[in-house]
Amino acid sequence: MNEFELIHRLTRSLPTNPSVVVGAGDDCAVLDPGGPDRLLLFKTDAVVEGVHFSSDAAPEKIGHKALGRCLSDIAAMAGTPTAALVTIGLPRDFQAEKVEAIYAGLNALARRHQVAIVGGETTTNPERIFISIALLGWVPRGKGVLRSGAEAGDAIFVTGELGGSLAGKHLDFEPRLDEGRWLAQHFSLHAMLDVSDGLAGDLRHILAASRVGAELLATSIPISRSARLAAKASSTAKPALLAALTDGEDFELLFTVAGRDAVPLLDAWRKEFPKLPLTCIGRITAGEGITIRDKHSIRPLTAHGYDHFA
Amino acid sequence: MNEFELIHRLTRSLPTNPSVVVGAGDDCAVLDPGGPDRLLLFKTDAVVEGVHFSSDAAPEKIGHKALGRCLSDIAAMAGTPTAALVTIGLPRDFQAEKVEAIYAGLNALARRHQVAIVGGETTTNPERIFISIALLGWVPRGKGVLRSGAEAGDAIFVTGELGGSLAGKHLDFEPRLDEGRWLAQHFSLHAMLDVSDGLAGDLRHILAASRVGAELLATSIPISRSARLAAKASSTAKPALLAALTDGEDFELLFTVAGRDAVPLLDAWRKEFPKLPLTCIGRITAGEGITIRDKHSIRPLTAHGYDHFA
């Protein structure tokens, strides 16, 4: 049984109550606190030594990544993060300086986004560092963006460039909080998430939640420089396009808008965020699954996103 | 460096923002969401295989304990829990049935307290199961109970019986949510927490936060049957009174009220909760530290609570 099958079994009949707007299965849980204006966003995410970062990674970057992953999920709901708790499991012979450096990286990112660190816990995990972040945020009522609203004819967009994140970006990416909020304020976003499992895998989450298909344009996928370099470095390396489609941990925003909004959105984006590419990579179709079009053919995309248990 | 020293260093200069009412250092963080009525409570807590439960523990009880610990912290603020996220790190060869049984125990406890499980994450922790729970709750403005309000002359109370929790209670305790809320609704509680590190260690948290001391009555400490049995079973075992003072994970409520409220509180308690003992175990003093009085002497109590890194 892999991670996705297990999650499916575990989430079939979870306890709920009337405050739950969105439970398991989207980027964040959404809760209604009462009150006229805002909904609560609630998210946890963990990073584990040897799984999500190597033992020799810079500790400041480990802390940055641990919080950044959660912030990216708040960004994908067009929300604003407010407070986080930090749970850290440590081997018994931990170095205090390393733990302090992990916190320094985490705190620096928190301060940039006005996120309070309101506590947490240290405990023992004998073999490796395990960091779990719990994050709260807010989103104006009616402005949260789920995965389930994509419609046939929508244009599909992605921020930044994709693939090859393991060369470095996975440890120092910048969560797209300003971009997510700006998009939701200025355009009617139909569906959005952050690219954590890989473009193809994450797009499938939108397609499954929205019951639609997608056609991607191979020549439009924004391939990162590190994916291109890795592909050139070895004849056995993943081709750069495949890396852009399937590598995990890019933490870019993937979203859809009505086709008629595509050009106005690109124009406005370039004025607002001139340094960050935004690319239309294809369109939502009435079918199911992903097809990819290049100059020769249209083929179904069968490669899977990155599965933590694979 | 032990756990408490590390936490002290890490929490000296955490990022904050205007929504924070109480940050690191109390049972839960307290956040002000705006609005006239309620404050948010936010808590995380982790249990680790081989540290907080043995590999052969019943999986339903592992799930119960994981959520119960967090619920106990909400109880200690006199709050009402509303929604939880479950992060579970699993070895690669995990048994799906065991994970489902962990969730079954967790879900049953959640349902009893109307707590929604709104998602979470499974990830890899190769050597052992690691479960981190993030929990949200609410408390009416002005009704939350912190650790810092104890005053000289207060009576000190504890629910239930203490010590010997490892014989079983640590896996199937009932968080004192109804009791915590009832206490805060009917009496002016000065300080409260849940006994997780051991009575002596946790009382010291109240004393440090409130800048007071305490005198305990040795003959009044409610010693559990399992602590008495363990003490009798071996000449090298911890004496039962010491077990009641220093064993961890009882998850009972420890609180103080003005001395004049002590008798009315005991009377009302016995009518409301006839099956659960409530015991006055001593009083808050103007000094510092804990002294313990028996029929022969008054001695300073130097034994420490249970330190996860000791």
Coordinates of C-alpha atoms in Angstrom, one line a residue:
Chain A
M1 CA 0.0 0.0 0.0
N2 CA 1.4 3.4 -0.9
E3 CA 1.0 6.8 0.8
F4 CA -2.0 7.8 -1.4
E5 CA -3.9 4.5 -0.9
L6 CA -3.3 4.7 2.9
I7 CA -4.5 8.3 3.0
H8 CA -7.6 7.3 1.0
R9 CA -8.4 4.6 3.6
L10 CA -7.8 6.8 6.6
T11 CA -9.8 9.8 5.4
R12 CA -13.0 7.9 4.4
S13 CA -14.9 8.5 7.6
L14 CA -13.2 11.1 9.8
P15 CA -15.0 12.7 12.7
T16 CA -16.4 16.1 11.7
N17 CA -18.5 18.9 13.2
P18 CA -20.4 22.0 11.9
S19 CA -17.4 24.3 11.9
V20 CA -15.7 22.3 9.1
V21 CA -15.9 24.0 5.7
V22 CA -13.2 21.9 4.0
G23 CA -11.7 18.8 5.7
A24 CA -9.0 16.5 4.6
G25 CA -7.9 16.6 0.9
D26 CA -7.2 20.2 0.0
D27 CA -4.1 22.3 0.7
C28 CA -5.4 23.4 4.1
A29 CA -8.4 22.6 6.2
V30 CA -10.9 25.5 6.3
L31 CA -12.9 26.2 9.4
D32 CA -15.7 28.6 10.0
P33 CA -15.1 30.5 13.3
G34 CA -18.4 32.4 13.0
G35 CA -18.1 36.1 12.5
P36 CA -18.8 37.8 9.2
D37 CA -15.5 38.3 7.5
R38 CA -13.0 35.5 7.6
L39 CA -12.4 31.8 7.6
L40 CA -9.6 30.0 9.4
L41 CA -7.0 27.9 7.5
F42 CA -5.3 25.1 9.4
K43 CA -2.3 23.1 8.1
T44 CA 0.4 20.8 9.3
D45 CA 3.5 19.6 7.4
A46 CA 6.6 17.6 8.4
V47 CA 10.2 17.3 7.2
V48 CA 12.3 14.3 8.2
E49 CA 16.1 14.0 8.1
G50 CA 17.2 11.7 5.3
V51 CA 13.8 11.9 3.7
H52 CA 13.2 15.7 3.1
F53 CA 16.7 17.0 3.8
S54 CA 20.1 15.4 4.1
S55 CA 22.0 15.3 7.3
D56 CA 24.5 17.8 6.0
A57 CA 22.0 20.4 4.8
A58 CA 22.5 23.9 6.3
P59 CA 20.4 23.9 9.5
E60 CA 19.0 27.4 8.7
K61 CA 17.7 26.0 5.4
I62 CA 16.1 23.0 7.2
G63 CA 14.1 25.4 9.3
H64 CA 13.3 27.6 6.3
K65 CA 12.0 24.5 4.4
A66 CA 10.0 23.2 7.4
L67 CA 8.0 26.4 7.7
G68 CA 8.1 27.3 4.0
R69 CA 6.2 24.2 3.0
C70 CA 3.3 25.1 5.3
L71 CA 3.3 28.7 4.2
S72 CA 3.2 27.5 0.6
D73 CA -0.1 25.7 1.4
I74 CA -1.6 28.8 2.9
A75 CA -0.5 30.6 -0.3
A76 CA -2.3 28.0 -2.4
M77 CA -5.5 28.9 -0.7
A78 CA -4.8 32.7 -1.2
G79 CA -4.6 33.1 2.6
T80 CA -2.5 35.0 5.1
P81 CA -0.6 33.0 7.7
T82 CA -0.7 34.2 11.3
A83 CA 0.8 31.7 13.8
A84 CA 2.8 28.5 13.9
L85 CA 3.7 25.8 16.4
V86 CA 7.0 23.9 16.0
T87 CA 7.4 20.3 17.0
I88 CA 10.9 19.0 16.8
G89 CA 12.0 15.4 17.5
L90 CA 15.7 15.2 18.2
P91 CA 18.3 12.4 18.8
R92 CA 19.4 12.3 22.4
D93 CA 22.9 13.6 21.4
F94 CA 21.5 16.6 19.6
Q95 CA 23.7 19.7 19.2
A96 CA 22.0 22.7 20.7
E97 CA 23.7 25.0 18.1
K98 CA 22.2 23.1 15.3
V99 CA 18.8 23.3 16.7
E100 CA 19.2 27.0 17.3
A101 CA 20.3 27.4 13.7
I102 CA 17.2 25.5 12.5
Y103 CA 15.1 27.9 14.5
A104 CA 17.0 30.9 13.2
G105 CA 16.1 29.9 9.6
L106 CA 12.5 29.3 10.5
N107 CA 12.2 32.5 12.5
A108 CA 13.7 34.6 9.7
L109 CA 11.1 33.3 7.3
A110 CA 8.3 33.8 9.9
R111 CA 9.3 37.4 10.5
R112 CA 9.2 38.2 6.8
H113 CA 5.6 37.1 6.6
Q114 CA 4.5 38.4 10.1
V115 CA 4.0 34.9 11.4
A116 CA 4.2 34.5 15.2
I117 CA 5.9 31.3 16.5
V118 CA 3.7 30.7 19.5
G119 CA 5.3 27.5 21.0
G120 CA 5.6 23.9 20.2
E121 CA 7.5 21.1 21.6
T122 CA 10.8 19.3 21.6
T123 CA 10.8 15.5 22.0
T124 CA 13.0 12.5 21.3
N125 CA 13.3 10.8 17.9
P126 CA 16.5 8.8 18.4
E127 CA 17.7 8.2 14.9
R128 CA 16.9 11.5 13.0
I129 CA 15.5 15.0 13.2
F130 CA 11.8 15.2 12.6
I131 CA 10.1 18.6 12.4
S132 CA 6.4 19.0 12.2
I133 CA 4.9 22.5 11.8
A134 CA 1.3 23.5 12.5
L135 CA 0.2 26.7 10.9
L136 CA -2.9 28.9 11.2
G137 CA -4.0 31.4 8.7
W138 CA -7.0 33.5 7.5
V139 CA -8.7 34.0 4.3
P140 CA -11.6 36.4 3.5
R141 CA -14.9 34.7 3.2
G142 CA -15.5 33.9 -0.5
K143 CA -11.8 34.4 -1.5
G144 CA -10.3 31.0 -0.6
V145 CA -9.3 28.9 -3.6
L146 CA -9.9 25.2 -3.5
R147 CA -8.7 22.4 -5.9
S148 CA -12.2 21.5 -7.0
G149 CA -13.3 24.5 -9.2
A150 CA -11.5 23.9 -12.5
E151 CA -13.8 23.9 -15.5
A152 CA -13.4 22.8 -19.1
G153 CA -12.0 25.7 -21.1
D154 CA -10.0 27.1 -18.2
A155 CA -6.4 28.2 -18.9
I156 CA -3.8 26.5 -16.7
F157 CA -1.0 28.7 -15.2
V158 CA 2.1 28.0 -13.2
T159 CA 4.4 30.5 -11.5
G160 CA 8.2 30.2 -11.7
E161 CA 10.1 27.4 -13.3
L162 CA 9.9 23.7 -12.6
G163 CA 12.1 20.6 -12.1
G164 CA 15.5 20.0 -10.5
S165 CA 14.5 21.3 -7.1
L166 CA 16.7 18.9 -5.3
A167 CA 19.8 20.8 -6.6
G168 CA 18.9 23.5 -4.0
K169 CA 15.5 25.2 -4.5
H170 CA 13.8 22.6 -2.2
L171 CA 15.7 24.2 0.7
D172 CA 15.4 27.9 -0.1
F173 CA 12.2 28.4 -2.1
E174 CA 10.1 31.4 -1.3
P175 CA 6.4 30.6 -0.6
R176 CA 4.2 32.6 -3.0
L177 CA 2.1 34.3 -0.4
D178 CA 1.9 37.7 -2.0
E179 CA 1.3 36.2 -5.4
G180 CA -1.5 33.9 -4.2
R181 CA -3.4 36.8 -2.4
W182 CA -2.9 39.2 -5.4
L183 CA -4.2 36.6 -7.8
A184 CA -7.4 35.9 -5.7
Q185 CA -8.0 39.6 -5.2
H186 CA -7.8 40.5 -8.9
F187 CA -9.0 37.5 -10.8
S188 CA -11.6 34.8 -10.4
L189 CA -9.4 31.7 -9.7
H190 CA -11.2 28.5 -10.3
A191 CA -8.7 26.1 -8.7
M192 CA -5.2 26.4 -7.1
L193 CA -2.6 24.4 -5.3
D194 CA 1.1 24.5 -4.7
V195 CA 3.4 22.2 -6.7
S196 CA 4.8 19.9 -4.1
D197 CA 4.5 16.4 -5.5
G198 CA 5.4 17.4 -9.1
L199 CA 3.4 19.2 -11.8
A200 CA 1.8 16.1 -13.2
G201 CA 0.9 14.6 -9.9
D202 CA -0.5 17.9 -8.5
L203 CA -2.4 18.8 -11.6
R204 CA -4.0 15.3 -11.3
H205 CA -5.2 16.4 -7.8
I206 CA -7.0 19.4 -9.4
L207 CA -8.4 17.2 -12.2
A208 CA -9.7 14.5 -9.7
A209 CA -11.2 17.1 -7.4
S210 CA -12.8 19.0 -10.3
R211 CA -13.7 16.0 -12.5
V212 CA -12.1 17.3 -15.6
G213 CA -9.0 16.6 -17.8
A214 CA -6.1 18.7 -19.0
E215 CA -4.1 19.2 -22.2
L216 CA -0.6 20.5 -21.6
L217 CA 1.7 22.1 -24.3
A218 CA 5.1 20.5 -24.1
T219 CA 6.9 23.6 -25.4
S220 CA 5.2 25.8 -22.8
I221 CA 6.3 24.0 -19.6
P222 CA 8.7 26.3 -17.9
I223 CA 11.8 24.1 -17.3
S224 CA 14.2 25.3 -14.6
R225 CA 17.9 25.8 -15.3
S226 CA 18.8 23.1 -12.8
A227 CA 16.6 20.6 -14.5
R228 CA 18.3 21.4 -17.9
L229 CA 21.8 21.2 -16.4
A230 CA 21.0 17.9 -14.7
A231 CA 19.6 16.4 -17.9
K232 CA 22.8 17.5 -19.8
A233 CA 25.1 16.2 -17.1
S234 CA 24.4 12.5 -17.8
S235 CA 23.0 10.4 -20.5
T236 CA 21.0 8.4 -17.9
A237 CA 19.5 11.5 -16.2
K238 CA 15.8 12.3 -16.4
P239 CA 15.1 14.4 -19.6
A240 CA 14.5 18.0 -18.6
L241 CA 10.8 18.1 -19.6
L242 CA 10.1 15.0 -17.6
A243 CA 11.9 16.5 -14.6
A244 CA 9.7 19.6 -14.9
L245 CA 6.6 17.4 -15.1
T246 CA 7.5 15.0 -12.3
D247 CA 10.1 16.4 -9.9
G248 CA 8.7 17.4 -6.5
E249 CA 9.1 20.3 -4.2
D250 CA 9.0 23.3 -6.5
F251 CA 6.4 25.1 -4.3
E252 CA 5.1 27.1 -7.2
L253 CA 1.5 28.0 -7.6
L254 CA -0.6 26.0 -10.2
F255 CA -4.0 27.4 -10.9
T256 CA -6.7 27.8 -13.5
V257 CA -8.8 30.7 -14.6
A258 CA -11.5 31.1 -17.3
G259 CA -10.0 31.2 -20.8
R260 CA -11.1 34.8 -21.3
D261 CA -9.1 35.9 -18.3
A262 CA -5.8 34.5 -19.5
V263 CA -4.4 37.4 -21.4
P264 CA -5.6 40.2 -19.0
L265 CA -4.0 38.1 -16.2
L266 CA -0.7 37.8 -17.9
D267 CA -0.6 41.5 -18.6
A268 CA -1.4 42.5 -15.1
W269 CA 1.0 39.9 -13.6
R270 CA 4.0 41.2 -15.6
K271 CA 3.4 44.7 -14.2
E272 CA 2.9 43.4 -10.6
F273 CA 5.6 40.7 -10.5
P274 CA 8.1 41.5 -13.2
K275 CA 10.8 39.2 -11.8
L276 CA 8.7 36.0 -11.5
P277 CA 7.6 34.2 -14.6
L278 CA 4.0 33.2 -15.0
T279 CA 3.3 30.7 -17.8
C280 CA 0.1 29.4 -19.4
I281 CA 0.9 25.7 -19.8
G282 CA -2.3 24.3 -21.3
R283 CA -6.0 24.1 -20.8
I284 CA -8.6 22.2 -18.9
T285 CA -10.7 19.7 -21.0
A286 CA -14.0 17.9 -20.5
G287 CA -12.2 14.6 -20.5
E288 CA -10.1 13.0 -17.8
G289 CA -6.4 12.5 -17.2
I290 CA -3.6 14.6 -18.8
T291 CA -2.6 14.6 -22.4
I292 CA 0.6 16.4 -23.6
R293 CA 0.8 18.0 -27.0
D294 CA 4.1 18.6 -28.9
K295 CA 4.7 19.4 -32.5
H296 CA 4.5 15.7 -33.5
S297 CA 1.6 14.3 -31.4
I298 CA -0.8 14.4 -28.5
R299 CA 0.0 11.6 -26.0
P300 CA -1.5 10.7 -22.6
L301 CA 0.8 11.5 -19.8
T302 CA 1.3 8.4 -17.6
A303 CA 4.2 9.4 -15.5
H304 CA 3.3 9.8 -11.9
G305 CA 4.2 12.6 -9.5
Y306 CA 6.6 11.9 -6.6
D307 CA 5.2 9.5 -4.1
H308 CA 6.8 9.7 -0.6
F309 CA 6.5 6.0 -0.1
A310 CA 7.5 4.9 -3.6
Chain B
M1 CA 21.8 20.5 27.7
N2 CA 18.4 19.0 28.7
E3 CA 15.0 19.6 27.2
F4 CA 14.1 22.5 29.5
E5 CA 17.3 24.4 29.0
L6 CA 17.0 24.0 25.2
I7 CA 13.4 25.2 25.2
H8 CA 14.5 28.2 27.3
R9 CA 17.1 29.1 24.7
L10 CA 14.8 28.6 21.7
T11 CA 11.9 30.6 23.1
R12 CA 13.8 33.7 24.2
S13 CA 13.1 35.7 21.0
L14 CA 10.4 34.1 18.9
P15 CA 8.7 36.1 16.2
T16 CA 5.3 37.5 17.3
N17 CA 2.5 39.7 16.1
P18 CA -0.5 41.5 17.5
S19 CA -2.8 38.5 17.4
V20 CA -0.8 36.7 20.1
V21 CA -2.3 36.8 23.6
V22 CA -0.2 34.0 25.1
G23 CA 2.8 32.6 23.2
A24 CA 5.2 29.7 24.2
G25 CA 5.2 28.6 27.8
D26 CA 1.6 27.8 28.8
D27 CA -0.5 24.8 28.1
C28 CA -1.7 26.2 24.8
A29 CA -1.0 29.3 22.8
V30 CA -3.8 31.8 22.9
L31 CA -4.7 33.9 19.8
D32 CA -7.1 36.8 19.4
P33 CA -9.1 36.3 16.2
G34 CA -10.9 39.6 16.7
G35 CA -14.6 39.3 17.4
P36 CA -16.2 40.0 20.8
D37 CA -16.6 36.5 22.3
R38 CA -13.9 34.0 22.0
L39 CA -10.2 33.4 21.9
L40 CA -8.5 30.7 19.9
L41 CA -6.4 28.0 21.6
F42 CA -3.6 26.3 19.6
K43 CA -1.6 23.3 20.7
T44 CA 0.7 20.6 19.3
D45 CA 1.9 17.4 21.0
A46 CA 3.8 14.4 19.7
V47 CA 4.1 10.8 20.8
V48 CA 7.0 8.6 19.6
E49 CA 7.3 4.8 19.6
G50 CA 9.7 3.6 22.2
V51 CA 9.6 6.9 24.0
H52 CA 5.9 7.6 24.8
F53 CA 4.5 4.1 24.0
S54 CA 6.0 0.7 23.5
S55 CA 6.0 -1.1 20.2
D56 CA 3.5 -3.7 21.6
A57 CA 1.0 -1.1 22.9
A58 CA -2.5 -1.6 21.5
P59 CA -2.7 0.7 18.4
E60 CA -6.1 2.1 19.4
K61 CA -4.6 3.3 22.7
I62 CA -1.7 4.9 20.9
G63 CA -4.2 6.9 18.9
H64 CA -6.2 7.7 22.0
K65 CA -3.0 8.9 23.8
A66 CA -1.8 11.0 20.9
L67 CA -5.0 13.0 20.8
G68 CA -5.8 12.8 24.5
R69 CA -2.5 14.6 25.4
C70 CA -3.5 17.6 23.3
L71 CA -7.1 17.5 24.6
S72 CA -5.7 17.6 28.1
D73 CA -3.9 20.8 27.4
I74 CA -7.1 22.4 26.1
A75 CA -8.8 21.2 29.3
A76 CA -6.1 22.9 31.3
M77 CA -7.1 26.2 29.7
A78 CA -10.8 25.5 30.4
G79 CA -11.3 25.5 26.6
T80 CA -13.4 23.5 24.1
P81 CA -11.5 21.7 21.4
T82 CA -12.8 21.9 17.8
A83 CA -10.5 20.5 15.1
A84 CA -7.3 18.5 14.9
L85 CA -4.7 17.6 12.2
V86 CA -2.8 14.3 12.5
T87 CA 0.8 14.0 11.3
I88 CA 2.1 10.4 11.3
G89 CA 5.6 9.3 10.5
L90 CA 5.7 5.6 9.5
P91 CA 8.4 3.1 8.8
R92 CA 8.4 2.0 5.1
D93 CA 7.1 -1.5 6.0
F94 CA 4.2 -0.1 8.0
Q95 CA 1.1 -2.4 8.5
A96 CA -2.0 -0.6 7.1
E97 CA -4.2 -2.3 9.7
K98 CA -2.1 -1.0 12.6
V99 CA -2.3 2.6 11.2
E100 CA -6.0 2.2 10.8
A101 CA -6.4 1.0 14.4
I102 CA -4.4 4.0 15.6
Y103 CA -6.8 6.2 13.8
A104 CA -9.8 4.2 15.2
G105 CA -8.7 5.0 18.7
L106 CA -8.0 8.6 17.9
N107 CA -11.3 9.0 16.0
A108 CA -13.3 7.5 18.9
L109 CA -11.9 10.0 21.4
A110 CA -12.4 12.8 18.9
R111 CA -16.1 11.9 18.4
R112 CA -16.7 11.8 22.1
H113 CA -15.6 15.4 22.3
Q114 CA -17.1 16.7 19.0
V115 CA -13.6 17.2 17.6
A116 CA -13.3 17.2 13.8
I117 CA -10.2 15.5 12.3
V118 CA -9.7 17.8 9.3
G119 CA -6.6 16.2 7.7
G120 CA -3.0 15.9 8.3
E121 CA -0.2 14.0 6.7
T122 CA 1.5 10.7 6.5
T123 CA 5.3 10.7 6.0
T124 CA 8.3 8.4 6.4
N125 CA 10.1 8.0 9.8
P126 CA 12.1 4.8 9.0
E127 CA 12.8 3.5 12.5
R128 CA 9.6 4.2 14.5
I129 CA 6.1 5.6 14.5
F130 CA 6.0 9.3 15.3
I131 CA 2.6 11.0 15.7
S132 CA 2.2 14.7 16.1
I133 CA -1.3 16.2 16.7
A134 CA -2.2 19.8 16.1
L135 CA -5.3 20.9 17.9
L136 CA -7.5 24.1 17.8
G137 CA -10.0 25.1 20.4
W138 CA -11.9 28.0 21.8
V139 CA -12.3 29.6 25.1
P140 CA -14.7 32.5 26.1
R141 CA -12.8 35.8 26.5
G142 CA -11.9 36.2 30.2
K143 CA -12.4 32.5 31.0
G144 CA -9.1 31.1 29.9
V145 CA -6.9 29.9 32.8
L146 CA -3.1 30.4 32.6
R147 CA -0.3 29.2 34.8
S148 CA 0.6 32.6 36.0
G149 CA -2.2 33.7 38.3
A150 CA -1.5 31.7 41.6
E151 CA -1.4 33.9 44.7
A152 CA -0.1 33.4 48.2
G153 CA -2.9 31.9 50.3
D154 CA -4.5 30.0 47.4
A155 CA -5.6 26.4 47.9
I156 CA -4.0 23.9 45.5
F157 CA -6.2 21.2 44.1
V158 CA -5.7 18.2 41.9
T159 CA -8.3 15.9 40.2
G160 CA -8.0 12.1 40.3
E161 CA -5.1 10.1 41.7
L162 CA -1.5 10.3 40.9
G163 CA 1.5 8.1 40.1
G164 CA 2.1 4.8 38.4
S165 CA 0.6 5.9 35.2
L166 CA 3.0 3.7 33.2
A167 CA 1.0 0.7 34.4
G168 CA -1.7 1.6 32.0
K169 CA -3.4 5.0 32.6
H170 CA -0.9 6.9 30.3
L171 CA -2.5 5.1 27.4
D172 CA -6.2 5.3 28.4
F173 CA -6.6 8.4 30.5
E174 CA -9.7 10.6 29.9
P175 CA -8.9 14.3 29.3
R176 CA -10.7 16.4 31.9
L177 CA -12.5 18.7 29.4
D178 CA -15.9 18.8 31.1
E179 CA -14.2 19.3 34.5
G180 CA -12.0 22.1 33.3
R181 CA -14.8 24.1 31.8
W182 CA -17.1 23.5 34.7
L183 CA -14.4 24.7 37.1
A184 CA -13.8 27.9 35.1
Q185 CA -17.6 28.6 34.8
H186 CA -18.3 28.3 38.5
F187 CA -15.2 29.4 40.3
S188 CA -12.4 32.0 39.9
L189 CA -9.5 29.8 39.0
H190 CA -6.2 31.5 39.6
A191 CA -3.9 29.1 37.7
M192 CA -4.3 25.7 36.1
L193 CA -2.4 23.1 34.1
D194 CA -2.5 19.4 33.4
V195 CA -0.1 17.1 35.2
S196 CA 2.0 15.7 32.4
D197 CA 5.6 15.9 33.7
G198 CA 4.7 14.9 37.3
L199 CA 3.0 16.8 40.1
A200 CA 6.2 18.3 41.5
G201 CA 7.5 19.4 38.1
D202 CA 4.2 20.8 36.9
L203 CA 3.5 22.6 40.2
R204 CA 6.9 24.2 39.7
H205 CA 5.7 25.5 36.3
I206 CA 2.8 27.3 38.1
L207 CA 5.1 28.6 40.8
A208 CA 7.7 29.9 38.4
A209 CA 5.0 31.6 36.2
S210 CA 3.3 33.1 39.2
R211 CA 6.4 33.9 41.3
V212 CA 5.2 32.1 44.4
G213 CA 6.0 29.0 46.4
A214 CA 3.9 26.1 47.7
E215 CA 3.5 23.9 50.8
L216 CA 2.1 20.4 50.2
L217 CA 0.7 18.1 52.8
A218 CA 2.2 14.7 52.4
T219 CA -0.8 12.9 53.7
S220 CA -3.1 14.7 51.3
I221 CA -1.5 13.7 48.0
P222 CA -3.9 11.3 46.3
I223 CA -1.8 8.3 45.5
S224 CA -3.1 5.9 42.8
R225 CA -3.6 2.2 43.4
S226 CA -1.0 1.4 40.7
A227 CA 1.6 3.5 42.4
R228 CA 0.9 1.7 45.7
L229 CA 1.0 -1.7 44.1
A230 CA 4.3 -0.9 42.3
A231 CA 5.9 0.4 45.6
K232 CA 4.9 -2.9 47.4
A233 CA 6.1 -5.1 44.6
S234 CA 9.8 -4.5 45.1
S235 CA 12.0 -3.1 47.8
T236 CA 13.9 -1.1 45.1
A237 CA 10.7 0.5 43.7
K238 CA 10.0 4.2 44.0
P239 CA 8.0 4.8 47.3
A240 CA 4.3 5.5 46.4
L241 CA 4.4 9.1 47.6
L242 CA 7.4 9.9 45.5
A243 CA 5.7 8.2 42.5
A244 CA 2.6 10.4 43.0
L245 CA 4.9 13.5 43.2
T246 CA 7.2 12.7 40.3
D247 CA 5.7 10.2 37.8
G248 CA 4.6 11.7 34.6
E249 CA 1.5 11.4 32.4
D250 CA -1.3 11.5 34.8
F251 CA -3.2 14.1 32.8
E252 CA -5.1 15.3 35.8
L253 CA -5.9 19.0 36.4
L254 CA -3.8 20.9 38.9
F255 CA -5.2 24.3 39.8
T256 CA -5.4 27.0 42.5
V257 CA -8.3 29.0 43.9
A258 CA -8.5 31.6 46.7
G259 CA -8.5 29.9 50.1
R260 CA -12.0 31.1 50.8
D261 CA -13.3 29.2 47.7
A262 CA -11.8 25.9 48.8
V263 CA -14.7 24.4 50.8
P264 CA -17.5 25.7 48.5
L265 CA -15.6 24.2 45.5
L266 CA -15.2 20.8 47.1
D267 CA -18.9 20.7 48.0
A268 CA -20.0 21.7 44.5
W269 CA -17.5 19.3 42.9
R270 CA -18.8 16.3 44.8
K271 CA -22.3 17.0 43.5
E272 CA -21.2 17.5 39.9
F273 CA -18.5 14.8 39.6
P274 CA -19.2 12.3 42.3
K275 CA -17.0 9.6 40.7
L276 CA -13.8 11.7 40.3
P277 CA -11.9 12.6 43.4
L278 CA -10.8 16.2 43.9
T279 CA -8.2 16.8 46.6
C280 CA -6.8 19.9 48.3
I281 CA -3.1 19.1 48.5
G282 CA -1.7 22.2 50.0
R283 CA -1.4 26.0 49.6
I284 CA 0.4 28.6 47.7
T285 CA 3.0 30.6 49.8
A286 CA 4.8 33.9 49.4
G287 CA 8.2 32.0 49.2
E288 CA 9.6 30.1 46.4
G289 CA 10.0 26.4 45.6
I290 CA 8.0 23.5 47.1
T291 CA 8.1 22.4 50.8
I292 CA 6.3 19.2 51.9
R293 CA 4.9 18.8 55.4
D294 CA 4.3 15.5 57.1
K295 CA 3.7 14.8 60.8
H296 CA 7.4 15.0 61.6
S297 CA 8.8 17.9 59.6
I298 CA 8.6 20.4 56.8
R299 CA 11.2 19.7 54.1
P300 CA 12.0 21.3 50.8
L301 CA 11.0 19.0 47.9
T302 CA 14.0 18.7 45.6
A303 CA 12.9 15.8 43.3
H304 CA 12.4 16.8 39.8
G305 CA 9.6 16.0 37.5
Y306 CA 10.1 13.8 34.6
D307 CA 12.5 15.2 31.9
H308 CA 12.1 13.7 28.5
F309 CA 15.8 14.0 27.8
A310 CA 17.0 12.8 31.2

